[in-house]
PDB file of C-alpha atoms in Angstrom:
ATOM      1  CA  UNK A  64      -1.136   5.002 -35.221  1.00 40.00           C
ATOM      2  CA  UNK A  65      -4.144   5.324 -32.681  1.00 42.00           C
ATOM      3  CA  UNK A  66      -3.744   6.457 -29.110  1.00 48.00           C
ATOM      4  CA  UNK A  67      -5.333   3.099 -28.043  1.00 46.00           C
ATOM      5  CA  UNK A  68      -2.579   1.328 -29.744  1.00 47.00           C
ATOM      6  CA  UNK A  69       0.058   3.651 -28.108  1.00 84.00           C
ATOM      7  CA  UNK A  70      -1.558   2.845 -24.751  1.00 88.00           C
ATOM      8  CA  UNK A  71      -1.081  -0.856 -25.238  1.00 90.00           C
ATOM      9  CA  UNK A  72       2.306  -0.412 -26.746  1.00 92.00           C
ATOM     10  CA  UNK A  73       3.170   1.602 -23.522  1.00 94.00           C
ATOM     11  CA  UNK A  74       1.912  -0.979 -21.297  1.00 95.00           C
ATOM     12  CA  UNK A  75       3.754  -3.901 -23.045  1.00 95.00           C
ATOM     13  CA  UNK A  76       7.131  -1.754 -23.102  1.00 96.00           C
ATOM     14  CA  UNK A  77       6.901  -1.015 -19.448  1.00 96.00           C
ATOM     15  CA  UNK A  78       6.298  -4.528 -18.574  1.00 96.00           C
ATOM     16  CA  UNK A  79       8.607  -6.387 -20.905  1.00 96.00           C
ATOM     17  CA  UNK A  80      11.133  -3.852 -22.021  1.00 96.00           C
ATOM     18  CA  UNK A  81      11.346  -1.413 -19.265  1.00 97.00           C
ATOM     19  CA  UNK A  82      14.836  -0.108 -19.741  1.00 97.00           C
ATOM     20  CA  UNK A  83      14.184   1.153 -23.385  1.00 96.00           C
ATOM     21  CA  UNK A  84      10.547   2.427 -22.689  1.00 96.00           C
ATOM     22  CA  UNK A  85      11.529   4.370 -19.563  1.00 97.00           C
ATOM     23  CA  UNK A  86      14.557   5.957 -21.409  1.00 95.00           C
ATOM     24  CA  UNK A  87      12.482   6.737 -24.300  1.00 95.00           C
ATOM     25  CA  UNK A  88       9.816   8.349 -21.875  1.00 95.00           C
ATOM     26  CA  UNK A  89      12.348  10.497 -20.230  1.00 94.00           C
ATOM     27  CA  UNK A  90      12.276  12.820 -22.971  1.00 90.00           C
ATOM     28  CA  UNK A  91       8.564  13.590 -22.541  1.00 92.00           C
ATOM     29  CA  UNK A  92       6.847  11.816 -19.490  1.00 94.00           C
ATOM     30  CA  UNK A  93       3.264  10.988 -20.416  1.00 94.00           C
ATOM     31  CA  UNK A  94       1.560  12.153 -17.159  1.00 95.00           C
ATOM     32  CA  UNK A  95      -1.832  12.053 -18.593  1.00 94.00           C
ATOM     33  CA  UNK A  96      -1.534   8.673 -20.023  1.00 94.00           C
ATOM     34  CA  UNK A  97      -0.177   7.404 -16.812  1.00 95.00           C
ATOM     35  CA  UNK A  98      -3.180   8.883 -14.957  1.00 95.00           C
ATOM     36  CA  UNK A  99      -5.527   7.073 -17.342  1.00 94.00           C
ATOM     37  CA  UNK A 100      -3.589   3.789 -16.781  1.00 94.00           C
ATOM     38  CA  UNK A 101      -3.484   3.798 -13.105  1.00 94.00           C
ATOM     39  CA  UNK A 102      -7.237   4.801 -12.929  1.00 94.00           C
ATOM     40  CA  UNK A 103      -8.222   1.888 -15.086  1.00 93.00           C
ATOM     41  CA  UNK A 104      -6.186  -0.342 -12.902  1.00 92.00           C
ATOM     42  CA  UNK A 105      -7.604   0.958  -9.718  1.00 91.00           C
ATOM     43  CA  UNK A 106     -11.190   0.830 -11.023  1.00 90.00           C
ATOM     44  CA  UNK A 107     -10.558  -2.789 -12.192  1.00 88.00           C
ATOM     45  CA  UNK A 108      -9.153  -3.729  -8.702  1.00 84.00           C
ATOM     46  CA  UNK A 109     -12.166  -2.341  -6.941  1.00 82.00           C
ATOM     47  CA  UNK A 110     -14.739  -4.002  -9.384  1.00 82.00           C
ATOM     48  CA  UNK A 111     -12.693  -7.348  -8.892  1.00 79.00           C
ATOM     49  CA  UNK A 112     -12.854  -6.990  -5.130  1.00 72.00           C
ATOM     50  CA  UNK A 113     -16.640  -6.277  -4.996  1.00 73.00           C
ATOM     51  CA  UNK A 114     -17.098  -9.238  -7.500  1.00 71.00           C
ATOM     52  CA  UNK A 115     -15.190 -11.587  -5.253  1.00 67.00           C
ATOM     53  CA  UNK A 116     -17.050 -10.291  -2.106  1.00 63.00           C
ATOM     54  CA  UNK A 117     -20.478 -11.094  -3.834  1.00 62.00           C
ATOM     55  CA  UNK A 118     -19.426 -14.558  -4.543  1.00 58.00           C
ATOM     56  CA  UNK A 119     -18.591 -15.209  -0.836  1.00 54.00           C
ATOM     57  CA  UNK A 120     -21.226 -16.673   1.366  1.00 51.00           C
ATOM     58  CA  UNK A 121     -23.484 -14.049   2.891  1.00 50.00           C
ATOM     59  CA  UNK A 122     -23.130 -15.509   6.295  1.00 47.00           C
ATOM     60  CA  UNK A 123     -19.197 -14.905   6.117  1.00 48.00           C
ATOM     61  CA  UNK A 124     -19.567 -11.173   6.114  1.00 50.00           C
ATOM     62  CA  UNK A 125     -23.037 -10.252   6.956  1.00 51.00           C
ATOM     63  CA  UNK A 126     -24.664  -7.277   5.587  1.00 50.00           C
ATOM     64  CA  UNK A 127     -22.707  -4.833   7.981  1.00 50.00           C
ATOM     65  CA  UNK A 128     -19.324  -6.544   6.842  1.00 54.00           C
ATOM     66  CA  UNK A 129     -20.419  -6.295   3.121  1.00 55.00           C
ATOM     67  CA  UNK A 130     -21.156  -2.634   3.355  1.00 59.00           C
ATOM     68  CA  UNK A 131     -18.137  -1.855   5.224  1.00 67.00           C
ATOM     69  CA  UNK A 132     -15.989  -3.872   2.672  1.00 66.00           C
ATOM     70  CA  UNK A 133     -17.490  -1.780  -0.156  1.00 69.00           C
ATOM     71  CA  UNK A 134     -16.557   1.414   1.654  1.00 75.00           C
ATOM     72  CA  UNK A 135     -13.082   0.208   2.119  1.00 77.00           C
ATOM     73  CA  UNK A 136     -12.860  -0.757  -1.448  1.00 73.00           C
ATOM     74  CA  UNK A 137     -13.929   2.509  -2.652  1.00 79.00           C
ATOM     75  CA  UNK A 138     -11.792   4.201  -0.011  1.00 83.00           C
ATOM     76  CA  UNK A 139      -8.706   2.470  -1.302  1.00 84.00           C
ATOM     77  CA  UNK A 140      -9.466   3.720  -5.002  1.00 86.00           C
ATOM     78  CA  UNK A 141      -9.135   7.355  -3.940  1.00 90.00           C
ATOM     79  CA  UNK A 142      -6.254   6.809  -1.392  1.00 92.00           C
ATOM     80  CA  UNK A 143      -4.219   5.333  -4.144  1.00 91.00           C
ATOM     81  CA  UNK A 144      -4.060   8.831  -5.589  1.00 94.00           C
ATOM     82  CA  UNK A 145      -3.092  10.394  -2.396  1.00 94.00           C
ATOM     83  CA  UNK A 146      -0.237   7.792  -2.016  1.00 93.00           C
ATOM     84  CA  UNK A 147       0.815   8.280  -5.633  1.00 95.00           C
ATOM     85  CA  UNK A 148       1.264  12.163  -5.024  1.00 95.00           C
ATOM     86  CA  UNK A 149       2.745  11.976  -1.546  1.00 95.00           C
ATOM     87  CA  UNK A 150       5.155   9.054  -2.007  1.00 94.00           C
ATOM     88  CA  UNK A 151       5.904  10.413  -5.509  1.00 95.00           C
ATOM     89  CA  UNK A 152       7.029  13.656  -3.780  1.00 95.00           C
ATOM     90  CA  UNK A 153       9.089  11.776  -1.377  1.00 95.00           C
ATOM     91  CA  UNK A 154      10.714   9.620  -4.178  1.00 96.00           C
ATOM     92  CA  UNK A 155      11.399  13.049  -6.069  1.00 96.00           C
ATOM     93  CA  UNK A 156      13.017  14.807  -3.049  1.00 96.00           C
ATOM     94  CA  UNK A 157      15.285  11.824  -2.521  1.00 96.00           C
ATOM     95  CA  UNK A 158      16.053  11.544  -6.305  1.00 96.00           C
ATOM     96  CA  UNK A 159      17.198  15.128  -6.275  1.00 95.00           C
ATOM     97  CA  UNK A 160      19.372  14.581  -3.141  1.00 95.00           C
ATOM     98  CA  UNK A 161      21.033  11.758  -4.919  1.00 95.00           C
ATOM     99  CA  UNK A 162      21.747  13.878  -8.155  1.00 94.00           C
ATOM    100  CA  UNK A 163      18.641  12.937 -10.256  1.00 94.00           C
ATOM    101  CA  UNK A 164      18.034  15.298 -13.251  1.00 92.00           C
ATOM    102  CA  UNK A 165      14.495  14.413 -13.984  1.00 92.00           C
ATOM    103  CA  UNK A 166      11.338  16.709 -13.091  1.00 93.00           C
ATOM    104  CA  UNK A 167       8.533  15.825 -10.627  1.00 95.00           C
ATOM    105  CA  UNK A 168       6.441  14.714 -13.595  1.00 96.00           C
ATOM    106  CA  UNK A 169       8.972  12.157 -14.595  1.00 96.00           C
ATOM    107  CA  UNK A 170       8.981  10.693 -11.038  1.00 97.00           C
ATOM    108  CA  UNK A 171       5.213  10.471 -10.940  1.00 97.00           C
ATOM    109  CA  UNK A 172       5.284   8.688 -14.277  1.00 97.00           C
ATOM    110  CA  UNK A 173       7.815   6.303 -13.176  1.00 97.00           C
ATOM    111  CA  UNK A 174       5.938   5.586  -9.993  1.00 97.00           C
ATOM    112  CA  UNK A 175       2.689   5.220 -11.786  1.00 96.00           C
ATOM    113  CA  UNK A 176       3.788   2.843 -14.435  1.00 97.00           C
ATOM    114  CA  UNK A 177       5.641   0.667 -11.911  1.00 97.00           C
ATOM    115  CA  UNK A 178       2.240  -0.401 -10.663  1.00 95.00           C
ATOM    116  CA  UNK A 179       1.363  -1.947 -14.028  1.00 96.00           C
ATOM    117  CA  UNK A 180       2.407  -5.623 -12.925  1.00 95.00           C
ATOM    118  CA  UNK A 181      -0.825  -5.277 -10.896  1.00 92.00           C
ATOM    119  CA  UNK A 182      -2.748  -6.133 -14.009  1.00 91.00           C
ATOM    120  CA  UNK A 183      -1.879  -9.663 -13.529  1.00 92.00           C
ATOM    121  CA  UNK A 184      -3.683  -9.924 -10.310  1.00 87.00           C
ATOM    122  CA  UNK A 185      -7.093 -10.146 -12.155  1.00 84.00           C
ATOM    123  CA  UNK A 186      -6.587 -13.367 -14.012  1.00 84.00           C
ATOM    124  CA  UNK A 187      -5.009 -14.779 -10.705  1.00 82.00           C
ATOM    125  CA  UNK A 188      -7.887 -13.746  -8.519  1.00 77.00           C
ATOM    126  CA  UNK A 189     -10.299 -15.011 -11.116  1.00 75.00           C
ATOM    127  CA  UNK A 190      -8.590 -18.453 -11.181  1.00 74.00           C
ATOM    128  CA  UNK A 191      -8.338 -18.530  -7.292  1.00 70.00           C
ATOM    129  CA  UNK A 192     -12.141 -18.481  -7.205  1.00 66.00           C
ATOM    130  CA  UNK A 193     -11.960 -21.964  -8.662  1.00 68.00           C
ATOM    131  CA  UNK A 194     -10.316 -23.267  -5.688  1.00 64.00           C
ATOM    132  CA  UNK A 195     -11.388 -23.773  -2.019  1.00 58.00           C
ATOM    133  CA  UNK A 196      -9.566 -24.146   1.293  1.00 54.00           C
ATOM    134  CA  UNK A 197      -5.854 -23.007   1.593  1.00 55.00           C
ATOM    135  CA  UNK A 198      -5.160 -22.842  -2.192  1.00 56.00           C
ATOM    136  CA  UNK A 199      -7.725 -19.990  -2.471  1.00 57.00           C
ATOM    137  CA  UNK A 200      -5.733 -17.603  -0.281  1.00 63.00           C
ATOM    138  CA  UNK A 201      -2.231 -19.173  -1.156  1.00 73.00           C
ATOM    139  CA  UNK A 202      -2.217 -18.519  -4.844  1.00 76.00           C
ATOM    140  CA  UNK A 203      -3.234 -14.788  -4.696  1.00 77.00           C
ATOM    141  CA  UNK A 204      -0.768 -14.147  -1.893  1.00 82.00           C
ATOM    142  CA  UNK A 205       2.098 -15.855  -3.752  1.00 87.00           C
ATOM    143  CA  UNK A 206       1.191 -13.776  -6.936  1.00 88.00           C
ATOM    144  CA  UNK A 207       1.081 -10.780  -4.787  1.00 90.00           C
ATOM    145  CA  UNK A 208       4.551 -11.009  -3.496  1.00 93.00           C
ATOM    146  CA  UNK A 209       5.822 -11.816  -7.022  1.00 95.00           C
ATOM    147  CA  UNK A 210       4.124  -8.921  -8.539  1.00 95.00           C
ATOM    148  CA  UNK A 211       5.278  -6.500  -5.770  1.00 95.00           C
ATOM    149  CA  UNK A 212       9.093  -7.455  -6.506  1.00 96.00           C
ATOM    150  CA  UNK A 213       8.305  -6.861 -10.060  1.00 97.00           C
ATOM    151  CA  UNK A 214       6.869  -3.409  -9.511  1.00 97.00           C
ATOM    152  CA  UNK A 215       9.856  -2.543  -7.308  1.00 97.00           C
ATOM    153  CA  UNK A 216      12.397  -3.650 -10.048  1.00 97.00           C
ATOM    154  CA  UNK A 217      10.289  -1.420 -12.586  1.00 98.00           C
ATOM    155  CA  UNK A 218      10.313   1.669 -10.159  1.00 97.00           C
ATOM    156  CA  UNK A 219      14.230   1.183  -9.804  1.00 97.00           C
ATOM    157  CA  UNK A 220      14.580   1.009 -13.665  1.00 98.00           C
ATOM    158  CA  UNK A 221      12.153   3.918 -14.075  1.00 97.00           C
ATOM    159  CA  UNK A 222      13.889   6.210 -11.454  1.00 97.00           C
ATOM    160  CA  UNK A 223      17.177   5.261 -13.031  1.00 97.00           C
ATOM    161  CA  UNK A 224      16.298   6.193 -16.702  1.00 97.00           C
ATOM    162  CA  UNK A 225      13.960   9.003 -15.940  1.00 95.00           C
ATOM    163  CA  UNK A 226      16.503  10.756 -13.545  1.00 96.00           C
ATOM    164  CA  UNK A 227      19.637   9.628 -15.389  1.00 95.00           C
ATOM    165  CA  UNK A 228      21.423   8.166 -12.521  1.00 96.00           C
ATOM    166  CA  UNK A 229      23.437   5.073 -11.820  1.00 96.00           C
ATOM    167  CA  UNK A 230      21.603   1.819 -10.686  1.00 96.00           C
ATOM    168  CA  UNK A 231      23.024   2.168  -7.132  1.00 96.00           C
ATOM    169  CA  UNK A 232      21.569   5.446  -6.637  1.00 96.00           C
ATOM    170  CA  UNK A 233      18.386   4.506  -8.115  1.00 97.00           C
ATOM    171  CA  UNK A 234      18.074   1.625  -5.501  1.00 97.00           C
ATOM    172  CA  UNK A 235      18.937   4.090  -2.853  1.00 96.00           C
ATOM    173  CA  UNK A 236      16.258   6.369  -3.884  1.00 96.00           C
ATOM    174  CA  UNK A 237      13.622   3.659  -3.908  1.00 96.00           C
ATOM    175  CA  UNK A 238      14.578   1.873  -0.708  1.00 96.00           C
ATOM    176  CA  UNK A 239      15.858   4.742   1.557  1.00 95.00           C
ATOM    177  CA  UNK A 240      12.250   6.224   2.394  1.00 92.00           C
ATOM    178  CA  UNK A 241      10.981   2.539   3.194  1.00 91.00           C
ATOM    179  CA  UNK A 242      14.071   2.190   5.415  1.00 93.00           C
ATOM    180  CA  UNK A 243      13.486   5.508   7.084  1.00 92.00           C
ATOM    181  CA  UNK A 244       9.878   4.726   7.719  1.00 90.00           C
ATOM    182  CA  UNK A 245      10.674   1.148   9.143  1.00 93.00           C
ATOM    183  CA  UNK A 246      13.305   2.928  11.559  1.00 94.00           C
ATOM    184  CA  UNK A 247      10.755   5.525  12.739  1.00 93.00           C
ATOM    185  CA  UNK A 248       7.949   2.949  13.213  1.00 93.00           C
ATOM    186  CA  UNK A 249      10.442   0.569  15.261  1.00 94.00           C
ATOM    187  CA  UNK A 250      11.467   3.706  17.275  1.00 93.00           C
ATOM    188  CA  UNK A 251       7.830   4.674  18.061  1.00 92.00           C
ATOM    189  CA  UNK A 252       7.020   0.993  18.971  1.00 94.00           C
ATOM    190  CA  UNK A 253      10.168   0.873  21.143  1.00 91.00           C
ATOM    191  CA  UNK A 254       9.274   4.137  22.842  1.00 90.00           C
ATOM    192  CA  UNK A 255       5.753   2.882  23.587  1.00 88.00           C
ATOM    193  CA  UNK A 256       7.079  -0.395  25.046  1.00 88.00           C
ATOM    194  CA  UNK A 257       9.405   1.399  27.208  1.00 86.00           C
ATOM    195  CA  UNK A 258       6.789   3.802  28.421  1.00 81.00           C
ATOM    196  CA  UNK A 259       4.630   0.601  29.334  1.00 81.00           C
ATOM    197  CA  UNK A 260       7.449  -0.829  31.202  1.00 82.00           C
ATOM    198  CA  UNK A 261       8.291   2.239  33.183  1.00 79.00           C
ATOM    199  CA  UNK A 262       4.611   2.769  34.004  1.00 69.00           C
ATOM    200  CA  UNK A 263       4.112  -0.793  34.957  1.00 62.00           C
ATOM    201  CA  UNK A 264       5.369  -0.665  38.698  1.00 63.00           C
ATOM    202  CA  UNK A 265       2.921   2.175  39.432  1.00 58.00           C
ATOM    203  CA  UNK A 266      -0.162   0.334  37.931  1.00 53.00           C
ATOM    204  CA  UNK A 267      -2.628  -1.056  40.568  1.00 59.00           C
ATOM    205  CA  UNK A 268      -2.637  -4.792  40.739  1.00 53.00           C
ATOM    206  CA  UNK A 269      -5.832  -6.686  40.237  1.00 57.00           C
ATOM    207  CA  UNK A 270      -7.382  -8.251  43.274  1.00 59.00           C
ATOM    208  CA  UNK A 271      -6.845 -12.032  43.660  1.00 52.00           C
TER     209      UNK A 271
END
């Protein structure tokens, strides 16, 4: 069986039979194959974004806006790997705190493969180019929400099977970092607002 066939079988298994697939991958997590898959996914996302930009009217973005969009697209390509490593490290730490038995390699594989539903954004974006007005933005937006939920479900399944833990603990591992981040951001915003309110009486009033 060729490696190409194995790659396609892995994608199909993660997307449509994730429990059995992640359980099998837990024995020997394919970090190299996962890296190849997410690289293909990221490269395709960048190319699709640039293609969509080229189809947009020039006056919408202008030369400066188009150049900036290209830079942002390329930057997001490399930042995904930073997110993969950093958030993967956080997930692994939390998994260990909740009794997970998998290695860091298993966590990175589960997190990377959980992004595979993003493959379906490409046909959605291609079809959205045929529409104009509100439908052009509504369809990809709705698809993004659905695919994000799918990715979260895959990540929960992946962490559960890779670390051999209960579903409740896998849910806690996936959602706890996000909850902590939200609480921290809310606290920072609250402190900033409180600081503005405290400083408001001392600010000079504008002349009438």
